Amino acid sequence: MKVSFHINFHTVWGQRICIVGSIPQLGSWEPALAREMHYTEDGNWQLELDIPADTPSLEYRYFLSVNDKQIFEEWERNHRVTFDGRSQNYSLYDYWQTCPQNLPFYSSAFTQSLFAHPCNTYERVICSGQKLMIKVSAPRVEKNQCVAIVGNQPVLGNWQPERALPLSCDTFPEWHIDLDAGELTYPLEYKFILWDKDTQQPVYWETGENRVLHLPPQKKGDTTIVSGLTFNENLPLWRCAGTVVPVFSLRSEESFGVGDLGDLYKLVDWVKRTRQRVIQVLPMNDTTMTHSWRDSYPYSAISIYALHPMYISLSWLGALNDKKSAAHYAALREELNKQESVDYERANRGKLDYCRAYFRQEGEAILATPEFQAFLQQNEGWLMPYAAYCYLRDTHGTPEFTRWGEDAVYSPSRIQQLCAPTGKAWPEISFSYFLQYVLHIQFKRVSDYARRNGVVLKGDLPIGVNRTSIEAWTEPQYFNMNGQAGAPPDDFSAIGQNWSFPTYNWEVMEKDHFSWWKKRFRKLGDYFDCFRIDHILGFFRIWEIPLDYIQGLCGHFNPALPLLRSDIEHYGMPFDEERYTTPHIHRKHLAYFFGERADEVESTYLARWASDYLILKPSCDTQRKIAALFEGRDDEQSQRIKNGLFAIANEVLFLRDPREPFKFHPRISGSSSLIYQELSGADRYAFDQIYWDFFYHRHNGFWKVQAMSRLTPLVTSTDMLVCGEDLGMIPQSVPEVMNRLQILSLEIERMPKTAHREFADMFNLPYHSVCTTSTHDMSPIRNWWQEDRGKIQRYYNHVLQRPGQAPEECTTEIASQIISNHLATPSILAIIPIQDWFAMDDAVKRPDITPERINVPADPNHYWRYRMHITLEALMQADTLNEKIISLISGSGRR
């Protein structure tokens, strides 16, 4: 079988066009074995191949080469050809594929859900034996539409749109049509149109000049394929709305004290009922370390693959045959469902006990099914270490694997032996397998249901993993266990945030092409068509905090370009290394921190350093040591002393780099330190210049390179729609990188990204963005309204443009206006927290706003337990609220 490739691409001297593809004749995707094309004239390149007649299909792409080095390639979508077994000669005329400006529409959020099309094909008889196939990429085609072709030939309707021919969509977002070349004359002029299948009318003609096709004559048995075309459109911006809510916060008549997958299924019905299109959730991975409420933090996963067992729907799982047990759990469910918030410990214990009872009843039969065996085979790589971890954690009574004796260091052979069906651990191992299998089956049920109903499930990818996680145990080479990931001071926390996660060893990850991250993405893709990268700034640089610190002030960015002594002194600031890097305090400040107990604190915890300056004694010279001294002492005076000592530990102006100890980082928020206040005016000026350059200029290009090298291969490895949480201290290069990769940014009115603005300009937000009224780390609208009266008054008068005094409480009218403003923004997605939707209706909203806050970032021990106060069944019947949501979404032009 002969196959000829043709492409028009203008090059300069020394450049060559090459093809690499899926068959040996095209190098089997090895660029070094790619085939070089031959240049003819006018930018035309071609290549002829003989390939076996039984080759079923072919994928390939073009790239530009100079001196045998690949310098530029097509967008990652391959050209695809399926051979029909009848033609002996194939001529492939391709257009160079570049990354489209509407990349989000190529994601599975649109192709599998919002715009998902049935696999319709239109077979046409090719009487002459000369087939012409034309392919065009057209992702922005709604479910009631199709692409059709019309042109200057009778077979193409002679430009009469009612006679246009529909294209097949079985390879959506690519559309294709087979034409009988014997019925065509060249040049062929044509255009694509969007056709409404309901009204049988054209709704949009593509923009630009008529397309012109001039091909050489075909012989009988020849097939010519034209591919790489893109539908030319200038349609109004497509936008939609959605809801964000943690799954654990859902409430229904069937749930068991905590939201579950059955509740998420019901939420799909409400979202569809109110004409929304997206459900965003928080991470759903297993976080079980201590079996206590401290495990409620959803961003501290013990596994990047395993789901949390609390999300199992017991009503979907099945009934218990033992009537006494069934009655016990029914009573417990009723009791837990009456509680205002999630009782994490009781709900999890009750659900696990129920699952154990059901496993004893049905487990043996379930484990023997072909479906379970297939699940086990496909997921054994992560499932076996997960089950072993759960067993060892509970056996040793700690998640700290360094205390597991012989199993402190992961051994695949030992774990395989531990998980053997003949071993003593098998009952617990198989129970963990069973739980994850049930979760997978139930989640797929929800995911498939959402897709059928045109609702996108948006997941959340935490930037870190717990330092006692399965991945830290099994793949330690990927982690730096000597550092803690966090965030510098921002609107969420003046002392920064310490998440306690290990930081990543990016150099090792890059060596295997980021396979660890790609596997995470693939697992998310099992259930979601869109996801949010938590703290995407971590792909540029992470805030790394030494293990000795609990607060985040004395962290530093990694990677970074720390300063030499000469760099610091270049700004005119003599560098007194001991003074600037040793935590110390002047005696005169002790009363501010410790009040009347200043003398006691000095004698107990401080030592004289120089003149009237004091340093922390060796027994408490780190925040970790200080915390240990005050463990269990929760009275007000003890907490004041502890916090004061923490503050002294932060009293430095520069931090020594842990990898290059002769280099230094300026301490974040250094101008708020006491040592800064003691500098001379000249030294303060010099430090300000050092600080400004270091944090806002020095790293821009450096961090851009880091992010592009990490994010590009990851974003291109998934079909999901990628969003990024880009809040906080944002490097200048972040918007550029996110725009280039078309990652949706996060826009919040209260957190403007433009300097010297109190509130964001909502009507000039980027299209490729997600706007929201608040996040789980922030107060919902009604709570925020009562936090800062001065700010609320300015917001009321200048943003909402309402005269007079702002009311004490956020009324339903004000909440409705705020949400309406968000829906009116250019952002492609407007995703509203469910508490803020509720704020629009007096009959629905919660009387007491206090329990509505999900998280307080400044509190590392926060209990995540927010739960809806009404059931999803009642919400479906809340007609006033539901109709208001429909009206606001429709009025904003969102679909």
Tab-separated table of C-alpha atoms in Angstrom, residues 485-629:
chain	number	residue	atom	x	y	z
A	485	ALA	CA	5.946	23.223	51.931
A	486	GLY	CA	3.790	26.230	52.723
A	487	ALA	CA	2.966	29.737	51.592
A	488	PRO	CA	4.461	33.140	52.392
A	489	PRO	CA	2.368	35.716	54.251
A	490	ASP	CA	-0.724	36.802	52.341
A	491	ASP	CA	-4.345	37.818	52.878
A	492	PHE	CA	-5.021	34.411	54.440
A	493	SER	CA	-2.279	34.519	57.079
A	494	ALA	CA	0.121	37.286	58.176
A	495	ILE	CA	2.669	34.718	59.447
A	496	GLY	CA	2.522	32.544	56.338
A	497	GLN	CA	1.251	28.995	56.144
A	498	ASN	CA	3.059	25.779	56.979
A	499	TRP	CA	1.355	22.787	55.383
A	500	SER	CA	4.048	20.393	56.686
A	501	PHE	CA	4.219	18.581	53.335
A	502	PRO	CA	7.654	17.540	52.067
A	503	THR	CA	8.841	19.560	49.089
A	504	TYR	CA	9.503	17.939	45.725
A	505	ASN	CA	12.765	16.797	44.237
A	506	TRP	CA	12.031	18.216	40.804
A	507	GLU	CA	15.382	17.181	39.360
A	508	VAL	CA	14.572	13.496	39.950
A	509	MET	CA	11.005	13.944	38.684
A	510	GLU	CA	12.265	15.505	35.469
A	511	LYS	CA	14.562	12.554	34.764
A	512	ASP	CA	11.592	10.207	34.303
A	513	HIS	CA	9.555	12.853	32.447
A	514	PHE	CA	7.334	13.631	35.453
A	515	SER	CA	5.742	10.177	35.402
A	516	TRP	CA	4.618	10.587	39.042
A	517	TRP	CA	2.561	13.650	38.163
A	518	LYS	CA	1.221	12.151	34.956
A	519	LYS	CA	-0.078	9.145	36.907
A	520	ARG	CA	-1.845	11.532	39.294
A	521	PHE	CA	-3.455	13.279	36.343
A	522	ARG	CA	-4.573	9.988	34.811
A	523	LYS	CA	-6.199	8.881	38.060
A	524	LEU	CA	-8.101	12.163	38.305
A	525	GLY	CA	-9.205	11.624	34.719
A	526	ASP	CA	-11.011	8.438	35.762
A	527	TYR	CA	-13.699	10.590	37.380
A	528	PHE	CA	-13.240	14.244	36.389
A	529	ASP	CA	-13.219	16.220	33.149
A	530	CYS	CA	-11.846	19.372	34.736
A	531	PHE	CA	-9.546	19.976	37.668
A	532	ARG	CA	-7.955	22.731	39.711
A	533	ILE	CA	-4.241	22.680	40.479
A	534	ASP	CA	-4.049	23.787	44.082
A	535	HIS	CA	-1.340	26.448	44.573
A	536	ILE	CA	-0.116	26.336	40.977
A	537	LEU	CA	2.589	28.773	42.091
A	538	GLY	CA	4.325	25.686	43.483
A	539	PHE	CA	5.225	24.701	39.922
A	540	PHE	CA	7.136	27.983	39.627
A	541	ARG	CA	8.609	27.829	43.114
A	542	ILE	CA	7.500	26.539	46.483
A	543	TRP	CA	7.732	28.250	49.843
A	544	GLU	CA	10.061	25.915	51.730
A	545	ILE	CA	10.207	26.144	55.522
A	546	PRO	CA	12.999	24.529	57.580
A	547	LEU	CA	11.898	21.655	59.814
A	548	ASP	CA	12.778	23.665	62.917
A	549	TYR	CA	10.022	26.164	62.168
A	550	ILE	CA	6.281	25.871	62.693
A	551	GLN	CA	5.256	29.256	61.301
A	552	GLY	CA	5.941	30.283	57.707
A	553	LEU	CA	7.800	33.582	58.106
A	554	CYS	CA	11.295	32.091	58.002
A	555	GLY	CA	10.790	30.126	54.833
A	556	HIS	CA	12.360	30.782	51.449
A	557	PHE	CA	11.495	30.122	47.842
A	558	ASN	CA	12.845	26.965	46.226
A	559	PRO	CA	14.244	27.001	43.642
A	560	ALA	CA	15.712	30.466	44.040
A	561	LEU	CA	18.769	32.575	43.333
A	562	PRO	CA	20.049	33.424	46.830
A	563	LEU	CA	22.429	36.320	47.424
A	564	LEU	CA	26.132	36.365	48.085
A	565	ARG	CA	27.531	38.714	50.724
A	566	SER	CA	28.886	40.830	47.857
A	567	ASP	CA	25.411	41.016	46.291
A	568	ILE	CA	24.004	42.433	49.538
A	569	GLU	CA	26.833	44.897	50.044
A	570	HIS	CA	26.506	46.030	46.437
A	571	TYR	CA	23.343	47.845	47.553
A	572	GLY	CA	25.333	49.771	50.167
A	573	MET	CA	24.360	47.640	53.181
A	574	PRO	CA	27.297	46.306	55.243
A	575	PHE	CA	26.500	42.648	55.899
A	576	ASP	CA	26.815	41.759	59.588
A	577	GLU	CA	26.185	38.034	59.188
A	578	GLU	CA	25.859	37.142	62.867
A	579	ARG	CA	23.571	40.048	63.644
A	580	TYR	CA	21.293	39.581	60.655
A	581	THR	CA	20.958	35.769	60.748
A	582	THR	CA	20.759	35.080	64.519
A	583	PRO	CA	17.302	35.441	66.129
A	584	HIS	CA	17.550	38.023	68.913
A	585	ILE	CA	15.583	40.742	70.667
A	586	HIS	CA	16.337	43.892	72.638
A	587	ARG	CA	15.338	43.720	76.288
A	588	LYS	CA	13.101	46.789	75.895
A	589	HIS	CA	10.669	44.838	73.707
A	590	LEU	CA	10.006	42.032	76.198
A	591	ALA	CA	7.116	43.815	77.926
A	592	TYR	CA	5.294	44.120	74.604
A	593	PHE	CA	5.365	40.371	74.090
A	594	PHE	CA	5.144	39.066	77.636
A	595	GLY	CA	3.670	41.857	79.794
A	596	GLU	CA	4.220	41.457	83.502
A	597	ARG	CA	5.888	38.067	82.988
A	598	ALA	CA	8.771	39.566	80.999
A	599	ASP	CA	11.346	39.016	83.748
A	600	GLU	CA	10.223	35.419	84.248
A	601	VAL	CA	10.476	34.746	80.515
A	602	GLU	CA	13.937	36.305	80.325
A	603	SER	CA	15.320	34.171	83.131
A	604	THR	CA	13.675	30.963	81.932
A	605	TYR	CA	14.002	31.062	78.153
A	606	LEU	CA	16.471	33.789	77.145
A	607	ALA	CA	20.236	34.288	77.390
A	608	ARG	CA	22.293	37.454	77.143
A	609	TRP	CA	23.884	37.912	73.747
A	610	ALA	CA	25.330	41.411	73.437
A	611	SER	CA	24.720	44.486	75.584
A	612	ASP	CA	20.935	44.555	76.106
A	613	TYR	CA	20.215	41.980	73.394
A	614	LEU	CA	18.945	38.490	74.197
A	615	ILE	CA	18.828	35.205	72.304
A	616	LEU	CA	16.860	32.026	72.892
A	617	LYS	CA	18.484	29.432	75.138
A	618	PRO	CA	19.558	26.144	73.486
A	619	SER	CA	16.586	24.360	75.078
A	620	CYS	CA	14.163	26.551	73.103
A	621	ASP	CA	16.148	28.006	70.210
A	622	THR	CA	13.752	26.706	67.542
A	623	GLN	CA	9.993	26.878	67.168
A	624	ARG	CA	9.816	23.080	67.311
A	625	LYS	CA	11.518	23.056	70.712
A	626	ILE	CA	9.271	25.877	71.914
A	627	ALA	CA	6.134	24.006	70.815
A	628	ALA	CA	7.332	20.873	72.618
A	629	LEU	CA	7.874	22.828	75.852
